[in-house]
Amino acid sequence: CRWCRRAASRACGGSSNEPSAPVAIHSPVDVVVPKQLKALQIDCGDFFTCARLEDKSTRCWGRNKAGELGRGRGPEEPRPVIVGRLEGASQLSRGGNFGCALCPDRDLHCWGTGRIIGDGVMREIAPPTSVVLPRDAVELHANGVVACTRTDSSGLRCWGPRPSAKGLVPEVQNGVARVAVASSHACVLLGEGAVRCWGEDEWFPRAPKSFANPRVSPAHEVVTGDAFACVVTNTGKAQCWGRNDSGQLGLPADTVSRPNPVDVPGVTEVKH
């Protein structure tokens, strides 16, 4: 992140006012928090990081160009700063430039920039603001510009880049066992081992129905990345579908998008 590069530049004798090329940091460095509090959970956004600490606070650090630190746009912060209204949060998840937390009363609060409060309007939110959803969330997932919560009844509610993305996801109103969220889409694993995906149709110029309902063997795990997804089947195979321009599917890189899962060569007997 930028504050790391600037600090490294100054340590090497550069001026804080001088532009500097990125400096790679090859070894971990400590994140300084008051009284050496222990982190209960940590999650990273594009250029910022947030953590839940043992004093029941939520603290974020890094870039704040889009209000990522929960206090409106401002300068980047190299040290963790407290995000207000989130005392005692039980879960934390971040997107590209926003964050969300599940509070003790099961109310969901989000902050940053994007369509993050479920009303389909792109706006900057500071400080954390309650999301307009029923208070029955038990699990929280966010990534890119999408956020999802799993509910008491194993249903799912998502919102994101389009107004139509908010609310219940069609055909996935109950029986959700796993949730995987990527930059602009999400996938779920249902109780019987089927997989459903939805979101921005960027995987293919004209997304076939198999994008939403891929034909996979009964699966017991699902993960997803930018424009591709993978499952672990009940037989221990790894299968992936979607784009392969960087070899995401375990095949030599090409420009062919696979609408249906293909076996990842050499990956068998996968444990989860």
Short mmCIF file of C-alpha atoms in Angstrom, two decimals, residues 13-261:
data_model
loop_
_atom_site.label_atom_id
_atom_site.label_comp_id
_atom_site.label_asym_id
_atom_site.label_seq_id
_atom_site.Cartn_x
_atom_site.Cartn_y
_atom_site.Cartn_z
CA GLY A 13 16.82 9.06 2.93
CA GLY A 14 14.12 10.34 0.59
CA SER A 15 11.94 13.35 1.28
CA SER A 16 8.29 12.82 2.19
CA ASN A 17 7.41 15.42 -0.49
CA GLU A 18 9.26 13.67 -3.26
CA PRO A 19 7.53 11.17 -5.56
CA SER A 20 9.04 7.75 -5.22
CA ALA A 21 8.88 4.47 -7.04
CA PRO A 22 7.21 1.56 -5.22
CA VAL A 23 9.52 -0.22 -2.80
CA ALA A 24 8.94 -3.90 -2.20
CA ILE A 25 8.79 -5.00 1.44
CA HIS A 26 9.94 -8.60 1.54
CA SER A 27 9.45 -9.35 5.22
CA PRO A 28 6.37 -8.91 7.44
CA VAL A 29 6.19 -5.75 9.57
CA ASP A 30 4.19 -5.33 12.77
CA VAL A 31 0.94 -3.37 12.68
CA VAL A 32 1.00 -1.14 15.76
CA VAL A 33 -2.20 -1.21 17.83
CA PRO A 34 -2.70 0.25 21.32
CA LYS A 35 -1.60 -1.94 24.23
CA GLN A 36 -0.69 -4.73 21.81
CA LEU A 37 -4.33 -5.82 21.58
CA LYS A 38 -4.93 -9.19 19.96
CA ALA A 39 -6.82 -9.37 16.67
CA LEU A 40 -9.86 -11.65 16.60
CA GLN A 41 -10.36 -11.28 12.83
CA ILE A 42 -8.60 -9.46 10.01
CA ASP A 43 -9.73 -8.78 6.43
CA CYS A 44 -8.11 -6.86 3.58
CA GLY A 45 -9.60 -4.59 0.92
CA ASP A 46 -7.92 -3.31 -2.23
CA PHE A 47 -5.76 -0.74 -0.43
CA PHE A 48 -6.91 -0.97 3.18
CA THR A 49 -7.19 -3.48 6.00
CA CYS A 50 -9.60 -3.84 8.92
CA ALA A 51 -9.49 -5.89 12.10
CA ARG A 52 -11.72 -6.77 15.04
CA LEU A 53 -9.73 -6.51 18.26
CA GLU A 54 -10.17 -8.01 21.70
CA ASP A 55 -11.27 -4.66 23.17
CA LYS A 56 -14.44 -5.01 20.99
CA SER A 57 -13.32 -2.24 18.61
CA THR A 58 -13.07 -2.40 14.82
CA ARG A 59 -10.02 -0.60 13.43
CA CYS A 60 -8.91 0.06 9.85
CA TRP A 61 -5.79 1.44 8.23
CA GLY A 62 -4.43 2.22 4.76
CA ARG A 63 -6.02 4.25 1.96
CA ASN A 64 -9.01 6.47 2.70
CA LYS A 65 -9.66 7.94 -0.74
CA ALA A 66 -13.16 6.45 -0.84
CA GLY A 67 -13.99 6.56 2.87
CA GLU A 68 -12.60 3.07 3.52
CA LEU A 69 -11.75 3.97 7.14
CA GLY A 70 -15.32 4.87 8.07
CA ARG A 71 -14.78 8.59 8.56
CA GLY A 72 -15.35 10.01 5.10
CA ARG A 73 -12.69 10.71 2.51
CA GLY A 74 -9.36 11.83 3.89
CA PRO A 75 -5.65 11.05 4.08
CA GLU A 76 -4.38 7.52 4.30
CA GLU A 77 -3.62 6.23 7.79
CA PRO A 78 -0.57 4.01 8.48
CA ARG A 79 -1.88 3.06 11.93
CA PRO A 80 -5.24 1.49 12.80
CA VAL A 81 -8.04 3.98 13.53
CA ILE A 82 -11.29 3.13 15.27
CA VAL A 83 -14.37 2.79 13.07
CA GLY A 84 -17.30 4.17 15.07
CA ARG A 85 -20.65 2.48 15.77
CA LEU A 86 -19.19 -1.02 15.54
CA GLU A 87 -18.40 -1.90 19.15
CA GLY A 88 -18.68 -5.62 19.72
CA ALA A 89 -19.05 -6.56 16.03
CA SER A 90 -19.12 -10.34 15.61
CA GLN A 91 -18.10 -10.53 11.94
CA LEU A 92 -16.22 -8.29 9.55
CA SER A 93 -15.91 -8.37 5.76
CA ARG A 94 -14.63 -5.87 3.20
CA GLY A 95 -15.12 -5.17 -0.48
CA GLY A 96 -12.88 -3.26 -2.85
CA ASN A 97 -13.43 0.12 -1.17
CA PHE A 98 -16.07 -0.55 1.47
CA GLY A 99 -16.46 -2.59 4.62
CA CYS A 100 -19.36 -4.23 6.46
CA ALA A 101 -19.72 -5.56 9.99
CA LEU A 102 -22.34 -7.67 11.72
CA CYS A 103 -23.15 -6.08 15.07
CA PRO A 104 -24.32 -7.77 18.31
CA ASP A 105 -27.98 -6.93 17.66
CA ARG A 106 -27.59 -8.67 14.28
CA ASP A 107 -27.87 -5.32 12.56
CA LEU A 108 -25.55 -4.98 9.58
CA HIS A 109 -23.53 -1.78 9.19
CA CYS A 110 -21.48 -0.79 6.12
CA TRP A 111 -19.20 2.12 5.24
CA GLY A 112 -17.10 3.32 2.32
CA THR A 113 -18.18 3.93 -1.27
CA GLY A 114 -20.57 1.95 -3.44
CA ARG A 115 -24.11 0.58 -3.42
CA ILE A 116 -23.48 -0.85 -0.01
CA ILE A 117 -26.66 -0.18 1.96
CA GLY A 118 -29.03 -2.17 -0.23
CA ASP A 119 -30.93 0.66 -1.91
CA GLY A 120 -29.25 0.48 -5.33
CA VAL A 121 -27.79 4.00 -5.10
CA MET A 122 -24.06 4.63 -5.52
CA ARG A 123 -22.96 6.84 -2.63
CA GLU A 124 -20.29 7.38 -0.02
CA ILE A 125 -21.26 6.19 3.46
CA ALA A 126 -19.60 7.61 6.59
CA PRO A 127 -19.81 6.71 9.39
CA PRO A 128 -21.05 3.09 9.24
CA THR A 129 -24.75 2.99 8.39
CA SER A 130 -27.36 0.30 8.95
CA VAL A 131 -28.15 -1.76 5.86
CA VAL A 132 -31.83 -1.92 4.96
CA LEU A 133 -32.27 -5.67 5.42
CA PRO A 134 -34.11 -7.81 7.99
CA ARG A 135 -32.08 -8.48 11.12
CA ASP A 136 -31.71 -12.22 10.62
CA ALA A 137 -28.16 -12.41 9.23
CA VAL A 138 -25.85 -15.05 10.68
CA GLU A 139 -23.00 -14.89 8.16
CA LEU A 140 -21.41 -12.04 6.18
CA HIS A 141 -19.45 -12.07 2.90
CA ALA A 142 -18.18 -9.15 0.78
CA ASN A 143 -15.75 -8.67 -2.08
CA GLY A 144 -15.29 -6.22 -4.93
CA VAL A 145 -18.64 -4.44 -5.24
CA VAL A 146 -20.85 -7.26 -3.89
CA ALA A 147 -22.00 -8.08 -0.36
CA CYS A 148 -24.10 -11.04 0.81
CA THR A 149 -25.55 -12.25 4.09
CA ARG A 150 -26.75 -15.73 4.91
CA THR A 151 -29.85 -15.74 7.05
CA ASP A 152 -31.30 -17.85 9.87
CA SER A 153 -33.32 -19.90 7.41
CA SER A 154 -30.23 -20.61 5.24
CA GLY A 155 -31.49 -18.12 2.69
CA LEU A 156 -29.34 -15.45 1.09
CA ARG A 157 -29.61 -11.70 0.58
CA CYS A 158 -27.19 -9.87 -1.70
CA TRP A 159 -26.75 -6.39 -3.09
CA GLY A 160 -24.13 -4.82 -5.32
CA PRO A 161 -23.42 -3.11 -8.63
CA ARG A 162 -27.01 -2.93 -9.86
CA PRO A 163 -30.22 -1.98 -8.06
CA SER A 164 -31.69 -5.34 -9.08
CA ALA A 165 -28.93 -7.11 -7.14
CA LYS A 166 -30.45 -6.29 -3.77
CA GLY A 167 -32.85 -8.57 -1.89
CA LEU A 168 -33.36 -12.28 -2.22
CA VAL A 169 -31.47 -14.00 -4.99
CA PRO A 170 -33.81 -15.92 -7.33
CA GLU A 171 -33.84 -19.68 -6.78
CA VAL A 172 -31.62 -19.41 -3.70
CA GLN A 173 -34.10 -18.58 -0.98
CA ASN A 174 -33.12 -21.42 1.34
CA GLY A 175 -30.80 -24.38 1.75
CA VAL A 176 -27.56 -22.40 1.36
CA ALA A 177 -24.58 -24.30 2.79
CA ARG A 178 -21.64 -22.21 1.49
CA VAL A 179 -21.26 -18.70 0.06
CA ALA A 180 -18.44 -17.42 -2.18
CA VAL A 181 -18.29 -13.78 -3.32
CA ALA A 182 -15.97 -12.30 -5.95
CA SER A 183 -15.63 -8.86 -7.53
CA SER A 184 -19.06 -8.57 -9.16
CA HIS A 185 -20.76 -11.95 -8.70
CA ALA A 186 -21.43 -14.62 -6.11
CA CYS A 187 -21.87 -18.39 -5.97
CA VAL A 188 -23.54 -20.61 -3.41
CA LEU A 189 -23.39 -24.27 -2.58
CA LEU A 190 -26.79 -25.72 -1.74
CA GLY A 191 -27.45 -28.49 0.72
CA GLU A 192 -27.79 -31.18 -1.95
CA GLY A 193 -24.43 -30.28 -3.52
CA ALA A 194 -25.69 -28.13 -6.40
CA VAL A 195 -24.06 -24.79 -7.22
CA ARG A 196 -25.76 -21.56 -8.29
CA CYS A 197 -24.02 -18.36 -9.46
CA TRP A 198 -25.31 -14.92 -10.45
CA GLY A 199 -24.17 -11.32 -10.87
CA GLU A 200 -22.69 -9.19 -13.61
CA ASP A 201 -22.63 -11.23 -16.83
CA GLU A 202 -18.98 -10.49 -17.48
CA TRP A 203 -17.80 -14.06 -17.71
CA PHE A 204 -19.10 -14.44 -21.26
CA PRO A 205 -20.34 -11.93 -23.88
CA ARG A 206 -23.69 -13.70 -23.73
CA ALA A 207 -23.74 -15.63 -20.50
CA PRO A 208 -25.27 -19.08 -21.02
CA LYS A 209 -27.58 -20.54 -18.42
CA SER A 210 -24.81 -22.88 -17.32
CA PHE A 211 -23.08 -19.85 -15.80
CA ALA A 212 -25.90 -19.66 -13.26
CA ASN A 213 -26.41 -23.40 -12.91
CA PRO A 214 -23.18 -25.25 -13.76
CA ARG A 215 -23.40 -28.98 -14.16
CA VAL A 216 -21.07 -30.20 -11.44
CA SER A 217 -20.93 -33.48 -9.59
CA PRO A 218 -22.35 -33.10 -6.08
CA ALA A 219 -19.91 -30.66 -4.46
CA HIS A 220 -18.94 -29.99 -0.86
CA GLU A 221 -16.99 -26.76 -1.37
CA VAL A 222 -17.14 -23.75 -3.73
CA VAL A 223 -14.76 -20.82 -4.22
CA THR A 224 -14.79 -18.06 -6.80
CA GLY A 225 -12.46 -15.45 -8.29
CA ASP A 226 -12.71 -12.78 -10.97
CA ALA A 227 -14.69 -14.40 -13.80
CA PHE A 228 -14.15 -18.01 -12.74
CA ALA A 229 -15.19 -20.42 -10.01
CA CYS A 230 -14.10 -23.80 -8.68
CA VAL A 231 -15.62 -26.62 -6.64
CA VAL A 232 -14.37 -29.65 -4.79
CA THR A 233 -16.59 -32.58 -5.69
CA ASN A 234 -17.70 -35.38 -3.39
CA THR A 235 -15.16 -37.60 -5.15
CA GLY A 236 -12.26 -35.28 -4.25
CA LYS A 237 -11.80 -33.70 -7.68
CA ALA A 238 -11.22 -30.01 -8.28
CA GLN A 239 -13.35 -28.64 -11.12
CA CYS A 240 -13.39 -25.06 -12.46
CA TRP A 241 -15.25 -23.06 -15.10
CA GLY A 242 -15.18 -19.54 -16.52
CA ARG A 243 -12.33 -17.58 -18.05
CA ASN A 244 -8.89 -19.11 -18.60
CA ASP A 245 -6.87 -16.19 -19.96
CA SER A 246 -4.40 -16.55 -17.08
CA GLY A 247 -4.70 -20.31 -16.66
CA GLN A 248 -7.32 -19.95 -13.90
CA LEU A 249 -8.80 -23.35 -14.74
CA GLY A 250 -5.50 -25.21 -14.39
CA LEU A 251 -5.18 -25.45 -18.18
CA PRO A 252 -2.68 -23.68 -20.46
CA ALA A 253 -3.84 -20.06 -20.77
CA ASP A 254 -6.14 -19.37 -23.72
CA THR A 255 -9.02 -17.10 -24.70
CA VAL A 256 -11.69 -19.79 -24.46
CA SER A 257 -14.19 -19.41 -21.61
CA ARG A 258 -15.63 -22.69 -20.34
CA PRO A 259 -19.32 -22.47 -19.38
CA ASN A 260 -19.22 -25.89 -17.71
CA PRO A 261 -16.71 -27.26 -15.17
#
